[in-house]
Short mmCIF file of C-alpha atoms in Angstrom, two decimals:
data_model
loop_
_atom_site.label_atom_id
_atom_site.label_comp_id
_atom_site.label_asym_id
_atom_site.label_seq_id
_atom_site.Cartn_x
_atom_site.Cartn_y
_atom_site.Cartn_z
CA MET A 1127 -0.13 -0.14 -0.01
CA SER A 1128 1.02 3.40 -1.15
CA VAL A 1129 0.53 7.15 -0.22
CA GLN A 1130 1.10 10.21 -2.16
CA ASP A 1131 2.83 12.58 0.61
CA GLU A 1132 3.15 16.54 -0.12
CA GLN A 1133 4.69 17.33 -3.06
CA GLY A 1134 2.29 14.70 -4.66
CA ASN A 1135 4.61 12.54 -4.92
CA SER A 1136 3.77 7.91 -3.79
CA ARG A 1137 5.37 6.57 -0.92
CA ARG A 1138 5.22 3.17 0.19
CA LEU A 1139 3.72 2.45 3.54
CA ALA A 1140 6.48 0.14 5.98
CA LYS A 1141 5.77 -2.93 7.15
CA ASP A 1142 5.12 -3.98 10.51
CA ILE A 1143 8.57 -3.04 11.63
CA GLY A 1144 8.55 -4.41 15.47
CA SER A 1145 9.90 -8.46 13.95
CA LEU A 1146 12.58 -6.31 11.51
CA TYR A 1147 16.01 -5.85 11.94
CA TYR A 1148 18.94 -3.67 11.47
CA SER A 1149 19.38 -5.55 8.09
CA ASP A 1150 16.24 -4.65 6.94
CA LEU A 1151 16.80 -0.83 7.53
CA LEU A 1152 18.79 1.82 5.55
CA PRO A 1153 21.17 1.82 4.63
CA LEU A 1154 21.47 -2.28 4.44
CA ALA A 1155 18.32 -2.71 2.87
CA GLY A 1156 18.12 -0.32 0.08
CA ASP A 1157 14.28 -0.76 -0.89
CA SER A 1158 13.53 0.27 3.12
CA GLU A 1159 12.66 4.51 3.62
CA PRO A 1160 8.87 3.41 4.57
CA GLU A 1161 10.41 1.02 7.29
CA THR A 1162 13.42 3.14 8.20
CA ARG A 1163 11.17 6.43 8.59
CA GLU A 1164 9.30 4.44 11.18
CA PHE A 1165 11.34 3.29 13.27
CA LEU A 1166 13.30 6.69 13.90
CA ASN A 1167 8.95 8.12 14.15
CA ARG A 1168 8.93 5.87 17.08
CA MET A 1169 12.17 6.76 18.25
CA THR A 1170 11.35 9.96 18.34
CA GLU A 1171 8.38 9.38 20.41
CA ILE A 1172 10.18 7.58 22.88
CA LEU A 1173 12.35 10.92 23.38
CA MET A 1174 9.55 13.32 23.17
CA ASP A 1175 7.20 11.07 26.15
CA PHE A 1176 11.55 11.18 28.42
CA LEU A 1177 11.17 15.15 27.41
CA HIS A 1178 7.84 15.15 29.25
CA LYS A 1179 8.55 13.58 32.11
CA THR A 1180 11.59 15.23 32.21
CA PHE A 1181 9.42 18.88 32.31
CA ASP A 1182 6.72 17.36 34.90
CA ARG A 1183 7.17 18.21 38.09
CA SER A 1184 5.10 15.24 39.54
CA SER A 1185 7.85 13.22 37.86
CA LYS A 1186 11.21 11.78 39.66
CA ILE A 1187 14.22 13.14 38.74
CA LEU A 1188 14.67 9.49 39.17
CA ASP A 1189 14.40 5.44 40.38
CA PHE A 1190 17.83 5.33 42.14
CA HIS A 1191 18.61 1.63 42.35
CA HIS A 1192 22.07 0.40 43.67
CA PRO A 1193 24.38 -0.64 40.73
CA GLU A 1194 24.10 -4.55 41.27
CA GLN A 1195 20.56 -4.15 41.44
CA LEU A 1196 20.16 -2.48 38.43
CA LEU A 1197 22.46 -4.77 36.28
CA GLU A 1198 19.51 -6.86 37.39
CA ILE A 1199 16.77 -5.29 36.08
CA ILE A 1200 18.26 -4.22 32.57
CA ASP A 1201 19.93 -6.96 30.11
CA LEU A 1202 23.16 -5.17 29.35
CA SER A 1203 24.90 -8.25 27.68
CA LEU A 1204 25.94 -8.37 24.24
CA PRO A 1205 24.23 -10.87 22.04
CA ASN A 1206 25.86 -12.91 19.48
CA GLN A 1207 22.69 -13.22 16.98
CA PRO A 1208 20.81 -9.68 16.39
CA LYS A 1209 18.15 -8.49 18.54
CA ASN A 1210 14.83 -7.19 16.87
CA ILE A 1211 13.58 -3.34 16.44
CA ASP A 1212 10.86 -4.87 18.78
CA GLN A 1213 13.20 -5.60 21.30
CA LEU A 1214 16.11 -2.49 20.79
CA LEU A 1215 13.11 -0.06 20.99
CA ALA A 1216 12.47 -1.89 24.44
CA ASP A 1217 16.10 -1.42 25.37
CA CYS A 1218 15.61 2.51 24.35
CA ARG A 1219 12.74 2.99 27.03
CA ASP A 1220 14.38 1.00 30.07
CA THR A 1221 17.78 3.01 29.41
CA LEU A 1222 15.70 6.51 29.89
CA THR A 1223 13.78 4.98 32.03
CA TYR A 1224 16.59 4.70 34.81
CA GLN A 1225 18.10 7.35 33.60
CA VAL A 1226 18.73 10.93 35.40
CA LYS A 1227 16.79 13.33 34.57
CA THR A 1228 19.18 16.02 34.16
CA GLY A 1229 16.90 19.03 32.83
CA HIS A 1230 14.32 18.45 35.58
CA PRO A 1231 13.56 21.88 36.99
CA ARG A 1232 14.03 19.81 40.81
CA PHE A 1233 17.65 18.97 39.53
CA PHE A 1234 20.39 21.33 41.14
CA ASN A 1235 23.10 19.07 40.87
CA GLN A 1236 25.71 20.13 38.32
CA LEU A 1237 27.35 22.68 36.98
CA SER A 1238 25.30 22.15 33.75
CA ASN A 1239 21.79 21.20 33.69
CA GLY A 1240 18.43 21.57 31.75
CA VAL A 1241 17.52 20.75 28.90
CA ASP A 1242 16.81 23.36 26.17
CA VAL A 1243 15.04 22.18 22.99
CA ILE A 1244 16.68 24.14 20.24
CA SER A 1245 20.42 22.47 21.02
CA MET A 1246 18.86 19.37 21.46
CA ALA A 1247 17.49 19.58 17.56
CA GLY A 1248 20.49 20.79 16.40
CA GLU A 1249 22.60 17.84 18.10
CA TRP A 1250 19.78 15.89 16.96
CA LEU A 1251 21.10 17.11 13.34
CA THR A 1252 24.85 16.58 14.14
CA ALA A 1253 24.09 13.01 14.64
CA THR A 1254 22.57 12.72 11.07
CA ALA A 1255 25.42 14.80 9.37
CA ASN A 1256 27.92 12.60 11.23
CA THR A 1257 31.44 14.15 10.36
CA ASN A 1258 34.18 15.31 11.12
CA MET A 1259 35.40 18.62 12.06
CA PHE A 1260 38.75 18.20 11.24
CA THR A 1261 38.97 20.30 7.75
CA TYR A 1262 37.19 22.73 5.22
CA GLU A 1263 37.02 19.58 2.67
CA ILE A 1264 34.15 17.77 4.80
CA SER A 1265 32.98 19.93 7.57
CA PRO A 1266 32.37 23.23 4.84
CA VAL A 1267 29.87 24.98 6.82
CA PHE A 1268 30.62 23.17 10.35
CA ILE A 1269 33.46 24.95 10.11
CA LEU A 1270 32.31 28.46 8.58
CA MET A 1271 30.05 28.28 12.19
CA GLU A 1272 32.76 27.59 14.11
CA HIS A 1273 34.96 30.20 12.98
CA MET A 1274 32.19 32.91 13.03
CA THR A 1275 31.19 31.95 16.57
CA LEU A 1276 34.58 31.86 18.09
CA LYS A 1277 35.03 35.08 16.72
CA LYS A 1278 32.23 36.62 18.30
CA MET A 1279 33.15 34.87 21.58
CA ARG A 1280 36.46 36.62 21.52
CA GLU A 1281 34.83 40.23 21.20
CA ILE A 1282 33.38 39.71 23.65
CA ILE A 1283 35.78 38.70 24.98
CA GLY A 1284 37.73 41.94 24.27
CA TYR A 1285 40.43 40.30 22.07
CA LYS A 1286 40.73 41.52 18.79
CA GLY A 1287 42.04 39.05 16.36
CA GLY A 1288 42.97 35.96 18.04
CA ASP A 1289 42.24 32.42 18.06
CA SER A 1290 40.24 29.36 18.95
CA ILE A 1291 39.22 25.58 19.69
CA LEU A 1292 36.33 24.03 20.13
CA ALA A 1293 37.77 20.86 23.18
CA PRO A 1294 36.05 18.31 24.81
CA GLY A 1295 35.63 19.55 27.72
CA GLY A 1296 37.02 22.03 29.85
CA THR A 1297 39.71 20.18 31.26
CA VAL A 1298 41.12 19.82 28.09
CA SER A 1299 40.64 23.59 27.08
CA ASN A 1300 42.81 23.85 29.98
CA LEU A 1301 44.73 21.68 28.57
CA TYR A 1302 46.12 22.82 25.86
CA ALA A 1303 46.48 26.68 27.72
CA VAL A 1304 48.95 24.86 29.81
CA LEU A 1305 50.01 23.58 26.38
CA ALA A 1306 50.48 26.90 24.17
CA ALA A 1307 51.53 28.21 27.59
CA ARG A 1308 54.65 25.97 27.78
CA TYR A 1309 55.77 26.80 23.84
CA ARG A 1310 55.53 30.03 23.74
CA LYS A 1311 57.92 30.05 26.36
CA TYR A 1312 60.68 26.94 25.60
CA PRO A 1313 59.38 26.24 22.37
CA ARG A 1314 61.90 23.29 21.65
CA VAL A 1315 60.40 21.64 24.93
CA LYS A 1316 57.89 20.39 21.10
CA SER A 1317 60.79 17.91 19.37
CA GLU A 1318 63.53 17.87 22.39
CA GLY A 1319 60.81 17.28 25.49
CA LEU A 1320 61.11 18.33 29.44
CA GLN A 1321 64.84 17.50 29.36
CA SER A 1322 65.86 20.21 27.23
CA LEU A 1323 64.57 22.92 29.55
CA PRO A 1324 66.86 24.27 31.91
CA GLY A 1325 65.19 23.98 34.64
CA PRO A 1326 61.62 22.80 36.26
CA LEU A 1327 59.03 24.53 35.00
CA VAL A 1328 56.23 26.33 37.95
CA MET A 1329 52.75 27.03 37.49
CA PHE A 1330 50.33 28.82 40.14
CA THR A 1331 46.63 28.33 40.58
CA SER A 1332 43.99 29.24 43.29
CA GLU A 1333 43.18 26.33 46.42
CA HIS A 1334 40.00 26.56 44.69
CA SER A 1335 40.39 25.89 41.25
CA HIS A 1336 39.50 22.97 39.09
CA PHE A 1337 41.43 19.96 39.68
CA SER A 1338 42.29 19.65 35.33
CA MET A 1339 44.90 22.85 36.05
CA MET A 1340 46.97 19.72 38.54
CA SER A 1341 45.71 16.91 35.66
CA ALA A 1342 47.37 19.49 33.17
CA ALA A 1343 50.28 19.25 35.20
CA ALA A 1344 50.38 15.80 35.56
CA ALA A 1345 49.72 15.64 31.19
CA SER A 1346 52.26 17.45 30.08
CA GLY A 1347 54.85 15.79 32.14
CA LEU A 1348 55.37 19.07 34.63
CA GLY A 1349 54.36 17.01 37.57
CA THR A 1350 51.60 17.64 40.32
CA ASP A 1351 53.68 18.85 42.92
CA ASN A 1352 54.73 22.17 39.94
CA CYS A 1353 51.07 22.65 39.93
CA ILE A 1354 51.42 25.30 43.27
CA SER A 1355 48.07 26.10 45.00
CA VAL A 1356 47.47 29.61 46.32
CA PRO A 1357 45.16 30.43 49.08
CA CYS A 1358 42.24 31.86 48.91
CA ASN A 1359 40.27 34.22 51.09
CA GLU A 1360 37.01 32.79 53.48
CA LYS A 1361 35.16 33.50 49.45
CA GLY A 1362 37.06 31.73 47.33
CA GLN A 1363 39.23 34.33 45.77
CA MET A 1364 42.83 33.93 45.08
CA ILE A 1365 44.80 36.00 47.39
CA PRO A 1366 47.45 38.19 44.88
CA ALA A 1367 49.46 39.24 47.36
CA GLU A 1368 50.27 35.44 48.51
CA LEU A 1369 50.25 34.65 44.76
CA GLU A 1370 53.81 37.05 44.04
CA ARG A 1371 55.12 35.76 47.60
CA LEU A 1372 54.81 32.13 45.79
CA VAL A 1373 55.89 32.95 42.39
CA LEU A 1374 59.56 35.17 44.59
CA LYS A 1375 59.81 31.46 46.90
CA SER A 1376 60.37 29.17 43.85
CA ILE A 1377 62.27 31.87 41.99
CA SER A 1378 64.71 31.72 44.88
CA ASP A 1379 64.31 27.74 44.80
CA GLY A 1380 65.38 27.32 41.07
CA LYS A 1381 62.22 26.86 39.43
CA ILE A 1382 60.67 28.83 36.76
CA PRO A 1383 57.39 29.97 37.01
CA PHE A 1384 55.83 30.62 33.28
CA MET A 1385 51.61 30.63 33.74
CA VAL A 1386 48.79 31.02 36.43
CA THR A 1387 46.00 30.54 36.24
CA ALA A 1388 43.36 32.65 37.57
CA THR A 1389 39.47 31.08 37.92
CA ALA A 1390 35.93 33.37 36.64
CA GLY A 1391 33.31 30.99 38.57
CA THR A 1392 34.76 28.65 40.64
CA THR A 1393 33.00 25.13 40.99
CA VAL A 1394 32.19 24.67 44.28
CA PHE A 1395 31.66 28.64 45.66
CA GLY A 1396 31.51 30.26 42.46
CA ALA A 1397 34.04 33.10 43.22
CA PHE A 1398 35.63 35.65 40.68
CA ASP A 1399 39.18 35.94 41.06
CA PRO A 1400 40.62 39.39 41.36
CA ILE A 1401 42.05 39.20 37.56
CA ASN A 1402 43.65 42.89 37.14
CA PRO A 1403 45.91 42.69 40.67
CA ILE A 1404 46.88 38.99 39.15
CA ALA A 1405 47.59 40.14 35.33
CA ASP A 1406 49.50 43.02 37.00
CA ILE A 1407 52.10 39.83 38.70
CA CYS A 1408 51.93 38.36 35.53
CA ASP A 1409 53.35 41.43 33.46
CA LYS A 1410 56.00 42.08 36.18
CA HIS A 1411 57.64 38.20 36.18
CA HIS A 1412 56.03 37.36 32.67
CA LEU A 1413 54.04 35.18 33.44
CA TRP A 1414 51.33 33.41 31.11
CA LEU A 1415 48.10 34.50 32.72
CA HIS A 1416 44.99 31.86 31.57
CA ILE A 1417 41.36 32.64 32.89
CA ASP A 1418 39.46 29.23 33.84
CA ALA A 1419 36.02 31.08 32.92
CA ALA A 1420 34.55 27.64 32.38
CA TRP A 1421 32.50 27.80 35.08
CA GLY A 1422 31.49 31.43 35.19
CA GLY A 1423 32.02 32.59 31.53
CA GLY A 1424 28.39 32.89 30.78
CA LEU A 1425 27.48 35.35 32.89
CA LEU A 1426 29.93 37.57 30.01
CA MET A 1427 26.67 37.86 27.91
CA SER A 1428 25.18 40.33 29.93
CA GLU A 1429 26.88 43.54 30.28
CA LYS A 1430 25.48 44.10 33.98
CA PHE A 1431 27.77 41.00 35.00
CA ARG A 1432 31.02 42.57 33.11
CA TYR A 1433 32.64 43.65 36.26
CA LYS A 1434 33.15 40.30 37.85
CA PHE A 1435 35.54 40.41 34.83
CA GLU A 1436 37.60 43.09 34.93
CA GLY A 1437 40.89 42.75 33.49
CA ILE A 1438 39.99 39.86 31.01
CA GLN A 1439 41.29 40.90 28.18
CA ARG A 1440 44.82 40.88 29.59
CA ALA A 1441 44.85 37.31 29.74
CA ASP A 1442 46.75 35.46 27.19
CA SER A 1443 43.94 32.54 27.20
CA VAL A 1444 40.92 32.48 28.37
CA THR A 1445 38.40 28.70 28.72
CA TRP A 1446 34.57 28.94 28.60
CA ASN A 1447 32.23 26.43 28.38
CA PRO A 1448 28.63 26.65 26.46
CA HIS A 1449 27.62 23.54 28.14
CA LYS A 1450 27.17 25.38 31.67
CA MET A 1451 25.27 28.05 32.06
CA MET A 1452 24.30 28.97 28.25
CA ASN A 1453 22.70 25.95 28.71
CA VAL A 1454 24.26 24.75 25.54
CA LEU A 1455 23.58 20.57 25.11
CA LEU A 1456 26.74 18.56 26.40
CA GLN A 1457 29.49 18.94 25.55
CA CYS A 1458 30.27 22.22 23.87
CA SER A 1459 33.52 23.45 25.57
CA THR A 1460 35.51 26.71 24.19
CA VAL A 1461 39.48 27.94 24.30
CA HIS A 1462 40.30 30.99 23.44
CA PHE A 1463 43.61 33.11 22.58
CA LYS A 1464 44.94 36.38 22.63
CA GLN A 1465 47.73 35.64 20.22
CA ASN A 1466 46.80 34.75 16.18
CA GLN A 1467 46.08 31.35 14.91
CA SER A 1468 49.94 30.34 14.55
CA LEU A 1469 50.75 29.40 17.93
CA LEU A 1470 48.27 27.05 18.47
CA TYR A 1471 49.45 25.36 14.89
CA HIS A 1472 52.88 25.84 15.97
CA CYS A 1473 52.63 23.92 19.04
CA ASN A 1474 50.21 21.19 18.12
CA ARG A 1475 51.28 20.91 14.30
CA MET A 1476 52.46 17.50 13.14
CA CYS A 1477 52.35 17.63 10.20
CA ALA A 1478 49.90 15.24 9.16
CA ASP A 1479 49.99 15.67 5.21
CA TYR A 1480 48.64 12.04 4.26
CA LEU A 1481 45.55 14.24 6.40
CA PHE A 1482 46.10 18.16 6.14
CA GLN A 1483 47.25 18.94 2.57
CA GLN A 1484 48.73 21.99 1.99
CA ASP A 1485 48.01 22.75 -1.84
CA LYS A 1486 43.95 22.14 -1.61
CA HIS A 1487 42.25 24.21 -3.81
CA TYR A 1488 40.66 26.08 -1.51
CA ASP A 1489 41.85 28.41 1.80
CA VAL A 1490 43.94 25.06 3.83
CA THR A 1491 43.95 28.20 6.71
CA TYR A 1492 40.11 26.83 8.17
CA ASP A 1493 41.27 23.45 8.44
CA THR A 1494 41.49 22.92 11.84
CA GLY A 1495 42.93 19.57 12.76
CA ASP A 1496 46.21 20.57 12.99
CA LYS A 1497 46.29 22.87 15.32
CA VAL A 1498 44.64 20.56 17.80
CA ILE A 1499 45.88 16.99 19.58
CA GLN A 1500 43.00 15.55 18.73
CA CYS A 1501 42.67 13.63 15.06
CA GLY A 1502 38.86 13.46 15.27
CA ARG A 1503 36.73 16.28 16.89
CA HIS A 1504 32.91 16.01 17.23
CA ASN A 1505 30.73 18.66 15.52
CA ASP A 1506 30.17 20.87 19.14
CA ILE A 1507 29.66 23.65 17.30
CA PHE A 1508 26.01 23.27 15.41
CA LYS A 1509 23.60 23.46 18.56
CA PHE A 1510 25.56 26.16 19.86
CA TRP A 1511 25.24 27.69 16.61
CA LEU A 1512 21.44 27.53 16.07
CA LEU A 1513 21.12 28.16 19.77
CA TRP A 1514 22.30 31.70 20.30
CA ARG A 1515 20.51 32.02 16.99
CA ALA A 1516 17.05 31.30 18.46
CA LYS A 1517 18.31 33.37 21.76
CA GLY A 1518 20.46 36.28 19.74
CA THR A 1519 22.84 37.99 22.19
CA GLU A 1520 20.13 39.30 24.20
CA GLY A 1521 18.54 36.85 24.89
CA PHE A 1522 21.69 34.28 26.52
CA ALA A 1523 21.93 37.96 28.62
CA LYS A 1524 18.28 37.36 29.86
CA GLN A 1525 18.59 33.93 31.13
CA MET A 1526 21.77 35.25 33.42
CA GLU A 1527 20.40 37.62 34.71
CA ARG A 1528 16.83 35.22 35.14
CA PHE A 1529 19.95 33.02 37.07
CA VAL A 1530 21.02 35.30 39.55
CA GLN A 1531 18.03 36.38 40.47
CA LEU A 1532 16.66 33.06 41.03
CA THR A 1533 19.53 32.38 43.42
CA GLN A 1534 19.24 35.92 45.01
CA TYR A 1535 15.79 34.26 45.99
CA LEU A 1536 17.36 31.15 47.21
CA VAL A 1537 19.75 32.79 49.28
CA GLU A 1538 16.98 35.27 50.75
CA GLY A 1539 14.85 31.54 51.75
CA LEU A 1540 17.39 30.08 53.27
CA LEU A 1541 18.47 33.64 55.41
CA LYS A 1542 14.93 33.48 56.28
CA ARG A 1543 15.43 29.92 57.88
CA PRO A 1544 18.67 30.35 60.06
CA GLU A 1545 17.48 27.97 62.44
CA ARG A 1546 17.31 25.15 59.72
CA PHE A 1547 19.65 26.71 57.29
CA GLN A 1548 23.45 28.03 57.59
CA LEU A 1549 24.52 29.48 54.70
CA ILE A 1550 28.38 28.77 54.14
CA VAL A 1551 29.32 32.24 51.86
CA ALA A 1552 26.48 34.92 52.33
CA GLU A 1553 27.00 36.54 49.27
CA PRO A 1554 27.65 34.38 46.46
CA GLU A 1555 29.15 35.82 43.53
CA CYS A 1556 28.05 33.40 40.59
CA THR A 1557 24.97 30.90 41.18
CA ASN A 1558 26.42 28.30 43.42
CA VAL A 1559 24.71 28.42 46.78
CA CYS A 1560 26.62 27.00 49.37
CA PHE A 1561 25.23 25.98 52.94
CA TRP A 1562 24.44 23.51 55.43
CA TYR A 1563 20.84 22.34 56.53
CA VAL A 1564 20.82 22.01 59.91
CA PRO A 1565 17.97 18.92 61.51
CA THR A 1566 16.08 19.69 64.77
CA ARG A 1567 18.66 18.08 67.30
CA PHE A 1568 20.68 20.60 65.88
CA ARG A 1569 18.85 23.80 66.03
CA THR A 1570 19.91 24.61 70.02
CA MET A 1571 23.46 23.67 69.46
CA ALA A 1572 25.87 26.54 68.98
CA PRO A 1573 28.03 27.38 66.51
CA GLY A 1574 31.25 26.15 65.82
CA PRO A 1575 33.48 23.54 64.56
CA GLU A 1576 32.03 20.84 66.39
CA ARG A 1577 28.32 21.41 65.36
CA ASP A 1578 29.72 21.98 61.44
CA ARG A 1579 31.54 18.14 62.02
CA LEU A 1580 28.34 16.93 62.61
CA LEU A 1581 26.21 18.71 59.95
CA GLY A 1582 28.88 17.25 57.85
CA GLN A 1583 28.03 14.09 58.16
CA ILE A 1584 24.25 14.20 58.16
CA THR A 1585 24.67 15.99 54.49
CA PRO A 1586 25.70 12.47 51.87
CA ILE A 1587 22.83 10.78 54.27
CA LEU A 1588 19.91 13.18 53.34
CA LYS A 1589 21.43 13.73 50.19
CA GLY A 1590 21.22 9.48 49.81
CA ARG A 1591 17.46 10.20 51.29
CA MET A 1592 16.62 12.56 48.14
CA MET A 1593 17.63 10.28 45.62
CA SER A 1594 16.06 7.32 47.10
CA THR A 1595 12.26 9.17 47.03
CA GLY A 1596 14.07 10.80 43.77
CA THR A 1597 12.13 14.02 44.55
CA LEU A 1598 15.21 16.33 44.50
CA MET A 1599 18.66 16.21 43.89
CA VAL A 1600 21.62 19.37 45.23
CA GLY A 1601 24.67 18.30 45.43
CA TYR A 1602 27.38 18.13 48.08
CA GLN A 1603 31.53 18.14 49.30
CA PRO A 1604 33.95 19.30 51.66
CA GLN A 1605 35.81 21.96 50.10
CA GLY A 1606 39.98 22.41 52.41
CA LYS A 1607 38.19 23.04 56.14
CA LEU A 1608 34.87 22.71 55.48
CA PRO A 1609 32.65 19.20 56.46
CA ASN A 1610 30.22 18.34 53.11
CA PHE A 1611 27.91 20.89 53.00
CA PHE A 1612 25.36 21.64 50.18
CA ARG A 1613 26.26 23.67 46.95
CA CYS A 1614 22.88 24.26 45.50
CA ILE A 1615 23.06 25.41 41.10
CA ILE A 1616 20.87 27.65 39.63
CA SER A 1617 21.82 26.94 36.27
CA ASN A 1618 18.23 25.54 34.10
CA GLN A 1619 15.26 28.03 32.35
CA ALA A 1620 12.52 25.45 33.52
CA VAL A 1621 13.03 26.97 37.27
CA THR A 1622 10.82 28.65 38.93
CA GLU A 1623 10.50 30.88 42.92
CA GLU A 1624 8.04 27.82 43.34
CA ASP A 1625 10.59 24.87 42.37
CA VAL A 1626 13.01 26.94 44.56
CA ASP A 1627 10.30 26.97 47.43
CA PHE A 1628 10.52 23.27 47.15
CA LEU A 1629 14.21 22.73 47.83
CA VAL A 1630 14.02 24.17 51.03
CA ASP A 1631 10.79 22.60 51.96
CA GLU A 1632 11.61 18.70 50.66
CA MET A 1633 14.95 19.62 52.52
CA ASP A 1634 13.90 20.37 55.65
CA ARG A 1635 10.38 17.22 54.77
CA LEU A 1636 13.21 14.51 54.11
CA GLY A 1637 16.24 15.76 57.09
CA HIS A 1638 14.86 17.16 60.08
CA ASP A 1639 15.25 13.81 62.23
CA LEU A 1640 18.58 13.54 60.97
#
């Protein structure tokens, strides 16, 4: 049987596809467009059902099971014989049934949360195009999108010219900065290795910085002992005087400082290091300045919060993750350099002419493969570009301002209940709200280290109750000498004041008797 489509063309209807196999679909079965279309339509229904539940506040965020329980519920075995389409669709439904709904309005657990449907649609298109991002030859439109979007981001940072790349996560973006900083100071290290260095190189980062700076020191061969942590104040900001003291000490110890990383939005407190004073020290001692704005960078989209980044244009490099506060779907991480594209090319290029021929008939400066440490590179730009087209810069600015507004609403709500909640940072610089929940039996206990210790012990227990009920998720962690406390993140466009109120009340309902 056949039907006519909108153009008047005859199209055969699909068979019942449940009993079919992968070999009955495109590309293996040439005359199977109707069956392939039906399969993808059913997949779309499964995804839309999950999306509906994600935004349904009466749905659980998760149906938690311990690993050994989940292994009994879901068949994860890899068979020798193929499974039919019905089984594959059931596998997809089962997978999403036990997946955490990170876009749920009451999921406050991670820096990257929320589901933006425009960006999601962009990811679908990206998967369908299924191309590599290493040459203009095979990704002409996507390469130009990347070129234009990253140029716009550099302009927002305050760079005139420069270069950028999309990397698989902020950790790799930060690694790119470390490699470029080292290469600029000692280019021979690329070919001759660490033995070509005149002495041990050291880099500096705040004690509240992301672990990726320590990881970059290890991966680049510098060693974690040569990634020096700089003390912070009570707000979690790097203390410039301490930075200079440690730089001078390293020099007197016979080491060679080469790089400082300031953080714009630390992972736990959301603190912003003072860029200008740090940049002054870097200028004085001829150090590369990198800004890790993986988390806080989204606030650059609003002029209201530009003051938090005062001096960012002085940095040699900046990491900025749109998959965090800007709600681009995972993953989407960028790293930007003040110096032109020759730095990345010279630092990372391996002259692989069997892939990146220099005598092509187009401008090969658009090929990106030889300026990165990867070969295969996923297309992370289209979902970002499409979202920017949908919102405009003004839309992103309003989104940032709304997140900050909701953050202040949560802080005010906690301050109204001082017997139940104890704030760690009274005035958050970003959308991180850090606090202890205080159960009933501790409310008459005097604040101090002993009460903090006990509150730290009940924090993971309360988190376990959240996950068991599935109604709420808020992350927790220690920080320095502070025992476990909650860190609530506001970075989901679906969140409203009512969801913030629910968070406060639900924590009390679940934890008052601890």
